[in-house]
Amino acid sequence: MSTDTLRLAIETALRRRDATAVVCVEAVASRYLASVANPSDAVSVGVLGDTALDTLRNLARGMGLRVETCPACGGRGRRLCDRETEDGCDECECAGIVVVDPAAEVEQLLASRDDAADAFDRLVARVWRAATGDTHEGPASVEALLAAVEGLRADLADTRAALRAHLHC
């Protein structure tokens, strides 16, 4: 992985937060300085390190980002389809790495959780309609649904017992 590849990946991830973010890395007195400048906020953050790559990784970590191997291509920068190799990986833009923003992951997880909760509510309403025949709003809780189903089972058992007694007369 080249220094420029990592610099561009970090810059791309930071531009999701601020479209004006610029990442630079330069040699300074036998060390390297990696910095992020956000012209819109007039903010600049810098990190010193022994190598350019280590300095950029530390900068990413300091900005709350994670540098990971691309899961789509396994770090090769190219995807394998059957026996042929594609031109390049779209996920990492042929870099073999991705820079992950945990804040974006949290937003995705919260949306996913909300979708699961909505799906569960729809399922409870469907089960309520199937169990009781009521087409209006379902129960306020799963416990109310279970109590209703247990009551219906008890009624069904009583009806079966009465029917058996009547048939055996």
Short mmCIF file of C-alpha atoms in Angstrom, two decimals:
data_model
loop_
_atom_site.label_atom_id
_atom_site.label_comp_id
_atom_site.label_asym_id
_atom_site.label_seq_id
_atom_site.Cartn_x
_atom_site.Cartn_y
_atom_site.Cartn_z
CA MET A 1 0.00 0.00 0.00
CA SER A 2 1.36 3.39 -0.93
CA THR A 3 1.34 6.53 1.17
CA ASP A 4 -0.81 8.31 -1.37
CA THR A 5 -3.36 5.48 -1.40
CA LEU A 6 -3.78 5.65 2.38
CA ARG A 7 -3.87 9.45 2.33
CA LEU A 8 -6.65 9.43 -0.27
CA ALA A 9 -8.64 6.79 1.65
CA ILE A 10 -8.48 8.84 4.85
CA GLU A 11 -9.38 12.01 2.98
CA THR A 12 -12.37 10.30 1.36
CA ALA A 13 -13.66 9.11 4.74
CA LEU A 14 -13.21 12.56 6.30
CA ARG A 15 -14.96 14.25 3.37
CA ARG A 16 -18.11 12.35 4.33
CA ARG A 17 -18.03 14.49 7.49
CA ASP A 18 -16.75 17.72 5.94
CA ALA A 19 -16.55 18.18 2.17
CA THR A 20 -13.59 20.56 2.48
CA ALA A 21 -11.25 18.26 4.47
CA VAL A 22 -7.73 17.92 3.05
CA VAL A 23 -5.13 15.38 4.26
CA CYS A 24 -1.42 16.08 3.75
CA VAL A 25 1.74 14.15 4.63
CA GLU A 26 5.22 15.63 4.40
CA ALA A 27 8.76 14.97 5.61
CA VAL A 28 9.85 17.27 8.42
CA ALA A 29 13.34 16.92 9.95
CA SER A 30 13.73 13.14 9.40
CA ARG A 31 10.16 12.51 10.59
CA TYR A 32 6.80 12.73 8.91
CA LEU A 33 3.92 15.08 9.62
CA ALA A 34 0.42 14.09 8.61
CA SER A 35 -2.24 16.75 8.95
CA VAL A 36 -5.92 17.33 8.29
CA ALA A 37 -7.09 20.79 7.38
CA ASN A 38 -10.75 21.74 7.33
CA PRO A 39 -10.83 25.15 5.66
CA SER A 40 -14.53 25.58 6.41
CA ASP A 41 -13.88 25.29 10.17
CA ALA A 42 -10.36 26.80 10.15
CA VAL A 43 -9.21 23.70 12.04
CA SER A 44 -5.99 21.80 11.51
CA VAL A 45 -4.88 18.58 13.22
CA GLY A 46 -1.37 17.14 12.89
CA VAL A 47 0.46 13.95 13.91
CA LEU A 48 4.20 13.21 13.82
CA GLY A 49 5.66 9.75 13.14
CA ASP A 50 8.71 7.81 11.97
CA THR A 51 7.26 6.59 8.67
CA ALA A 52 4.68 8.15 6.40
CA LEU A 53 2.36 5.12 6.59
CA ASP A 54 2.52 4.88 10.38
CA THR A 55 1.93 8.61 10.67
CA LEU A 56 -1.15 8.40 8.43
CA ARG A 57 -2.50 5.41 10.38
CA ASN A 58 -2.05 7.35 13.63
CA LEU A 59 -3.79 10.37 12.09
CA ALA A 60 -6.74 8.19 11.06
CA ARG A 61 -6.93 6.71 14.57
CA GLY A 62 -6.77 10.21 16.07
CA MET A 63 -9.66 11.31 13.87
CA GLY A 64 -11.76 8.37 15.04
CA LEU A 65 -11.34 6.28 11.88
CA ARG A 66 -10.25 2.66 11.39
CA VAL A 67 -8.02 1.49 8.54
CA GLU A 68 -9.03 -2.04 7.51
CA THR A 69 -8.39 -4.50 4.72
CA CYS A 70 -11.12 -4.25 2.11
CA PRO A 71 -13.65 -7.04 2.78
CA ALA A 72 -14.81 -7.11 -0.83
CA CYS A 73 -11.44 -7.95 -2.41
CA GLY A 74 -9.48 -9.22 0.59
CA GLY A 75 -6.88 -6.48 0.22
CA ARG A 76 -5.91 -7.42 -3.34
CA GLY A 77 -7.45 -4.32 -4.91
CA ARG A 78 -9.13 -6.62 -7.41
CA ARG A 79 -12.09 -8.92 -7.08
CA LEU A 80 -12.08 -12.46 -8.39
CA CYS A 81 -15.18 -13.51 -10.31
CA ASP A 82 -15.22 -17.20 -11.08
CA ARG A 83 -11.88 -17.70 -12.83
CA GLU A 84 -11.42 -14.23 -14.26
CA THR A 85 -10.09 -11.16 -12.51
CA GLU A 86 -12.08 -7.94 -12.78
CA ASP A 87 -10.43 -4.63 -13.58
CA GLY A 88 -10.64 -3.43 -9.98
CA CYS A 89 -12.56 -3.37 -6.72
CA ASP A 90 -15.30 -0.75 -6.50
CA GLU A 91 -15.44 -0.84 -2.69
CA CYS A 92 -11.85 0.30 -2.11
CA GLU A 93 -11.18 1.80 -5.57
CA CYS A 94 -8.34 -0.71 -6.11
CA ALA A 95 -6.51 0.37 -2.93
CA GLY A 96 -7.00 -2.87 -1.01
CA ILE A 97 -7.91 -0.92 2.13
CA VAL A 98 -10.94 0.94 3.37
CA VAL A 99 -11.13 3.60 6.04
CA VAL A 100 -14.16 3.01 8.22
CA ASP A 101 -15.93 5.80 10.09
CA PRO A 102 -17.46 4.31 13.28
CA ALA A 103 -19.92 7.22 13.50
CA ALA A 104 -21.41 6.19 10.14
CA GLU A 105 -21.51 2.56 11.31
CA VAL A 106 -23.45 3.61 14.42
CA GLU A 107 -25.99 5.47 12.27
CA GLN A 108 -26.42 2.37 10.08
CA LEU A 109 -26.83 0.13 13.13
CA LEU A 110 -29.44 2.46 14.66
CA ALA A 111 -31.41 2.47 11.40
CA SER A 112 -31.12 -1.31 11.24
CA ARG A 113 -32.37 -1.60 14.84
CA ASP A 114 -35.35 0.64 14.04
CA ASP A 115 -36.18 -1.46 10.98
CA ALA A 116 -36.04 -4.64 13.08
CA ALA A 117 -38.31 -3.11 15.72
CA ASP A 118 -40.83 -2.10 13.05
CA ALA A 119 -40.73 -5.60 11.54
CA PHE A 120 -41.29 -7.12 15.00
CA ASP A 121 -44.29 -4.82 15.60
CA ARG A 122 -45.77 -5.86 12.25
CA LEU A 123 -45.23 -9.53 13.13
CA VAL A 124 -46.95 -9.13 16.52
CA ALA A 125 -49.91 -7.42 14.81
CA ARG A 126 -50.15 -10.26 12.25
CA VAL A 127 -50.05 -12.90 14.98
CA TRP A 128 -52.71 -10.96 16.93
CA ARG A 129 -54.99 -10.89 13.88
CA ALA A 130 -54.40 -14.60 13.24
CA ALA A 131 -55.00 -15.56 16.87
CA THR A 132 -58.00 -13.36 17.67
CA GLY A 133 -59.47 -12.40 14.33
CA ASP A 134 -59.38 -8.75 15.41
CA THR A 135 -58.40 -6.49 12.55
CA HIS A 136 -57.94 -3.36 14.66
CA GLU A 137 -54.75 -2.42 16.46
CA GLY A 138 -52.85 -5.30 18.01
CA PRO A 139 -51.85 -5.73 21.65
CA ALA A 140 -49.75 -3.21 23.49
CA SER A 141 -47.23 -5.87 24.44
CA VAL A 142 -46.13 -9.39 23.64
CA GLU A 143 -47.34 -10.46 27.10
CA ALA A 144 -50.91 -9.37 26.20
CA LEU A 145 -50.65 -11.33 22.96
CA LEU A 146 -49.45 -14.46 24.78
CA ALA A 147 -52.22 -14.13 27.37
CA ALA A 148 -54.82 -13.84 24.59
CA VAL A 149 -53.42 -16.90 22.80
CA GLU A 150 -53.41 -18.90 26.08
CA GLY A 151 -57.03 -17.88 26.69
CA LEU A 152 -57.99 -18.97 23.17
CA ARG A 153 -56.24 -22.31 23.68
CA ALA A 154 -58.11 -22.85 26.95
CA ASP A 155 -61.42 -22.02 25.20
CA LEU A 156 -60.53 -24.42 22.39
CA ALA A 157 -59.72 -27.19 24.90
CA ASP A 158 -63.07 -26.63 26.66
CA THR A 159 -64.92 -26.69 23.31
CA ARG A 160 -63.17 -29.94 22.30
CA ALA A 161 -64.01 -31.56 25.64
CA ALA A 162 -67.67 -30.53 25.32
CA LEU A 163 -67.81 -31.81 21.75
CA ARG A 164 -66.27 -35.16 22.74
CA ALA A 165 -68.73 -35.49 25.62
CA HIS A 166 -71.62 -34.72 23.31
CA LEU A 167 -70.48 -37.20 20.66
CA HIS A 168 -69.99 -40.04 23.18
CA CYS A 169 -73.47 -39.74 24.69
#
